Amino acid sequence: TAYEISTRDWSSDVCSSDLFFAADDGKVGREVWTSDGTLAGTKLVKDVAAGTDDGISPYGISGLPAVQGAALNDMFLFAGTDGKTGTELYKRDATGKVSLVKDIWTGSASSSNPSSAPANFFAAGGAVYFTATQADQNTGMPRTTIWKTDGTTAGTVQVKLGTGEAVAGIGFGGRIPFGVFGNSVFFCAEVTSSDSGGGINPSVASRGLYRIDPQTATASLVEECEVVDSFQVMGGKLYFTTDGYVSVMETPDSTPVPASFDNETLFYEA
């Protein structure tokens, strides 16, 4: 059997020694497949969108793998669509069963902007963090925020500030990197405040490095900065890059400072 795949079609995560990729065998449309490296072990995960319809977007997000997902224990969580609810959060469990975890942006696939389009999956500390899009409660415009899931509907929650405000992740070209250091997860975000009229006041914004408390899924600002390009833990420290500059944190609770290197080499994505 021939599969139409490219380097973008592969997920970077492995679950129970299996790789996941996107393929179209000409029978079931573009869906998520899995392989253990053998012909017999290469198979369709599920025809999520029945028939020849695509269960994952044939286009995806520019610069990101076509299969957006991450492994968590014996589960594989991924973005898929059945053609009815838009692209939402799905999982394949240890038994091989595939099911919808949560319809984050509710509405039919034929309605305007119905897909939350989960992306940027990152597993850390017994949970998976990802980005998802919803209509902003103030403006009604699409807004991409940070979510956390344990693979259950009840355990799929939006990451918020202590004030209850959602946090919008930011990055380049659809890619929003996460970093884990100690028991905390870090990412770059921009939080805008609501004006008295219930809309978003763009002049009141806090862009910078945020820390997530995994126990409460609550985010807090570490330091205002430009968009974070990448994270890297080295020598027991967390390094991150912003606009070509490298900063370092000695501990998860410390204040970032400009990094200096002495007989050490840091590799990061530019």
Coordinates of N, CA, C and O in Angstrom, one line a residue, residues 34-104:
T34 N -0.7 5.1 12.6 CA 0.4 4.8 13.6 C 1.2 3.6 13.0 O 0.8 2.8 12.2
S35 N 2.5 3.6 13.5 CA 3.4 2.5 13.0 C 4.4 2.2 14.1 O 4.9 3.1 14.8
D36 N 4.7 0.9 14.2 CA 5.8 0.5 15.1 C 7.1 0.2 14.2 O 8.0 -0.4 14.8
G37 N 7.0 0.6 13.0 CA 8.2 0.4 12.1 C 8.1 -0.9 11.3 O 9.0 -1.2 10.5
T38 N 7.0 -1.6 11.4 CA 6.8 -2.8 10.6 C 5.6 -2.6 9.7 O 4.7 -1.8 10.0
L39 N 5.5 -3.4 8.6 CA 4.3 -3.4 7.7 C 3.0 -3.8 8.5 O 2.0 -3.1 8.4
A40 N 3.1 -4.8 9.2 CA 2.0 -5.3 10.0 C 1.5 -4.3 11.1 O 0.3 -4.3 11.4
G41 N 2.5 -3.6 11.6 CA 2.2 -2.6 12.7 C 1.9 -1.2 12.2 O 1.8 -0.3 13.0
T42 N 1.7 -1.1 10.9 CA 1.3 0.2 10.3 C -0.1 0.2 10.0 O -0.6 -0.6 9.2
K43 N -0.9 1.0 10.7 CA -2.4 0.9 10.6 C -3.1 2.2 10.9 O -2.5 3.1 11.5
L44 N -4.3 2.3 10.4 CA -5.1 3.5 10.6 C -5.5 3.5 12.1 O -5.9 2.5 12.7
V45 N -5.4 4.7 12.7 CA -5.8 4.9 14.1 C -7.3 4.8 14.2 O -7.9 4.0 14.9
K46 N -8.0 5.6 13.4 CA -9.5 5.5 13.2 C -9.9 6.4 12.1 O -9.3 7.5 11.8
D47 N -10.9 6.0 11.3 CA -11.5 6.9 10.3 C -12.4 7.8 11.0 O -13.6 7.6 11.1
V48 N -11.8 8.9 11.6 CA -12.6 9.8 12.5 C -13.7 10.5 11.7 O -14.8 10.6 12.1
A49 N -13.4 11.0 10.5 CA -14.4 11.5 9.6 C -14.8 10.4 8.6 O -14.0 10.1 7.7
A50 N -15.9 9.8 8.8 CA -16.3 8.6 8.1 C -16.3 8.8 6.6 O -16.6 9.9 6.1
G51 N -15.9 7.8 5.9 CA -15.8 7.9 4.4 C -14.5 8.5 3.9 O -13.5 8.4 4.6
T52 N -14.6 9.2 2.8 CA -13.4 9.8 2.2 C -13.1 11.2 2.8 O -12.2 11.8 2.3
D53 N -13.9 11.7 3.7 CA -13.7 13.0 4.3 C -12.4 13.0 5.1 O -12.0 11.9 5.7
D54 N -11.7 14.1 5.3 CA -10.5 14.2 6.0 C -10.8 14.3 7.5 O -11.5 15.2 8.0
G55 N -10.1 13.4 8.3 CA -10.2 13.5 9.8 C -9.3 14.5 10.4 O -9.4 14.8 11.6
I56 N -8.3 14.9 9.7 CA -7.4 16.0 10.1 C -7.3 16.9 8.9 O -7.5 16.6 7.7
S57 N -6.9 18.2 9.2 CA -6.9 19.2 8.1 C -5.8 18.8 7.1 O -4.7 18.4 7.5
P58 N -6.1 18.9 5.8 CA -5.1 18.6 4.8 C -4.1 19.7 4.7 O -3.1 19.6 4.0
Y59 N -4.4 20.9 5.4 CA -3.5 22.0 5.3 C -2.7 22.2 6.6 O -1.5 22.5 6.6
G60 N -3.4 22.0 7.7 CA -2.7 22.2 9.0 C -2.3 23.7 9.3 O -2.8 24.6 8.6
I61 N -1.5 23.9 10.2 CA -1.0 25.2 10.6 C 0.4 25.3 10.0 O 1.3 24.5 10.2
S62 N 0.6 26.4 9.3 CA 1.9 26.6 8.6 C 3.1 26.5 9.6 O 3.1 27.1 10.7
G63 N 4.1 25.7 9.3 CA 5.2 25.5 10.2 C 5.1 24.5 11.3 O 6.1 24.2 12.0
L64 N 3.9 23.9 11.4 CA 3.7 22.8 12.4 C 3.4 21.5 11.8 O 2.9 21.4 10.6
P65 N 3.7 20.4 12.5 CA 3.4 19.1 11.9 C 1.9 18.9 11.6 O 1.1 19.5 12.3
A66 N 1.6 18.1 10.6 CA 0.2 17.9 10.2 C -0.5 17.3 11.4 O -1.7 17.6 11.6
V67 N 0.1 16.3 12.0 CA -0.5 15.6 13.2 C -0.1 16.4 14.4 O 1.0 16.4 14.9
Q68 N -1.1 17.1 15.0 CA -0.9 17.9 16.2 C -1.3 17.0 17.4 O -2.5 16.7 17.5
G69 N -0.4 16.6 18.2 CA -0.7 15.7 19.3 C 0.4 15.4 20.2 O 1.6 15.9 20.0
A70 N 0.2 14.7 21.3 CA 1.2 14.3 22.2 C 0.8 13.1 23.0 O -0.4 12.8 23.2
A71 N 1.8 12.3 23.4 CA 1.6 11.1 24.2 C 1.5 11.4 25.7 O 2.2 12.3 26.2
L72 N 0.6 10.8 26.4 CA 0.4 10.9 27.8 C 0.1 9.5 28.3 O -0.9 9.0 28.2
N73 N 1.1 9.0 29.0 CA 1.1 7.6 29.5 C 0.8 6.7 28.3 O 1.5 6.7 27.4
D74 N -0.3 5.9 28.3 CA -0.7 5.1 27.2 C -1.7 5.7 26.2 O -2.3 5.0 25.4
M75 N -1.9 7.0 26.4 CA -2.9 7.7 25.5 C -2.1 8.5 24.5 O -1.0 8.9 24.7
F76 N -2.8 8.7 23.4 CA -2.3 9.7 22.4 C -3.4 10.7 22.2 O -4.5 10.4 21.7
L77 N -3.1 12.0 22.5 CA -4.1 13.1 22.4 C -3.8 13.8 21.1 O -2.6 14.1 20.8
F78 N -4.8 14.1 20.3 CA -4.5 14.8 19.0 C -5.7 15.6 18.6 O -6.8 15.5 19.1
A79 N -5.5 16.4 17.6 CA -6.5 17.3 17.0 C -7.1 16.5 15.8 O -6.4 16.1 14.9
G80 N -8.4 16.4 15.8 CA -9.1 15.7 14.8 C -10.5 16.2 14.6 O -11.0 17.0 15.4
T81 N -11.2 15.8 13.5 CA -12.5 16.2 13.2 C -13.4 15.1 12.6 O -12.9 14.3 11.8
D82 N -14.6 15.0 13.1 CA -15.5 14.0 12.5 C -16.4 14.6 11.4 O -17.3 14.0 10.9
G83 N -16.1 15.9 11.1 CA -16.9 16.6 10.1 C -18.2 17.2 10.6 O -18.9 17.9 9.9
K84 N -18.4 17.0 11.9 CA -19.6 17.6 12.6 C -19.3 18.7 13.6 O -20.0 19.7 13.7
T85 N -18.3 18.5 14.3 CA -17.9 19.4 15.4 C -16.7 20.3 15.1 O -16.3 21.1 15.9
G86 N -16.2 20.2 13.9 CA -14.9 20.9 13.6 C -13.7 20.2 14.2 O -13.9 19.1 14.8
T87 N -12.6 20.8 14.1 CA -11.3 20.2 14.6 C -11.3 20.4 16.1 O -11.2 21.6 16.6
E88 N -11.3 19.3 16.9 CA -11.3 19.4 18.4 C -10.4 18.4 19.0 O -9.6 17.7 18.2
L89 N -10.4 18.2 20.3 CA -9.5 17.4 21.0 C -10.0 15.9 21.0 O -11.1 15.7 21.6
Y90 N -9.2 15.0 20.5 CA -9.5 13.6 20.5 C -8.4 12.8 21.3 O -7.3 13.3 21.5
K91 N -8.7 11.6 21.6 CA -7.6 10.7 22.2 C -7.8 9.3 21.7 O -8.9 8.8 21.4
R92 N -6.7 8.6 21.7 CA -6.7 7.1 21.5 C -6.2 6.6 22.8 O -5.1 6.9 23.3
D93 N -7.0 5.7 23.5 CA -6.6 5.2 24.8 C -5.8 3.9 24.6 O -5.4 3.5 23.5
A94 N -5.5 3.3 25.8 CA -4.6 2.1 25.8 C -5.2 0.9 25.1 O -4.5 0.0 24.6
T95 N -6.5 0.9 24.9 CA -7.2 -0.2 24.3 C -7.3 0.0 22.7 O -7.7 -0.9 22.0
G96 N -6.9 1.2 22.3 CA -7.0 1.5 20.9 C -8.3 2.3 20.5 O -8.5 2.7 19.4
K97 N -9.1 2.5 21.5 CA -10.4 3.2 21.2 C -10.1 4.7 21.0 O -9.4 5.3 21.8
V98 N -10.8 5.3 20.1 CA -10.6 6.7 19.8 C -11.9 7.4 20.1 O -13.0 7.0 19.7
S99 N -11.8 8.5 20.8 CA -13.1 9.3 21.2 C -12.8 10.7 21.3 O -11.6 11.2 21.5
L100 N -13.8 11.5 21.2 CA -13.7 13.0 21.4 C -13.6 13.3 22.9 O -14.4 12.8 23.7
V101 N -12.5 14.0 23.3 CA -12.3 14.4 24.7 C -13.2 15.6 25.0 O -13.9 15.6 26.0
K102 N -13.1 16.7 24.2 CA -13.9 17.9 24.5 C -14.1 18.7 23.2 O -13.1 18.9 22.5
D103 N -15.3 19.1 23.1 CA -15.6 20.1 22.0 C -15.4 21.5 22.6 O -16.4 22.0 23.2
I104 N -14.3 22.0 22.4 CA -13.9 23.3 23.1 C -14.7 24.5 22.5 O -15.2 25.3 23.2

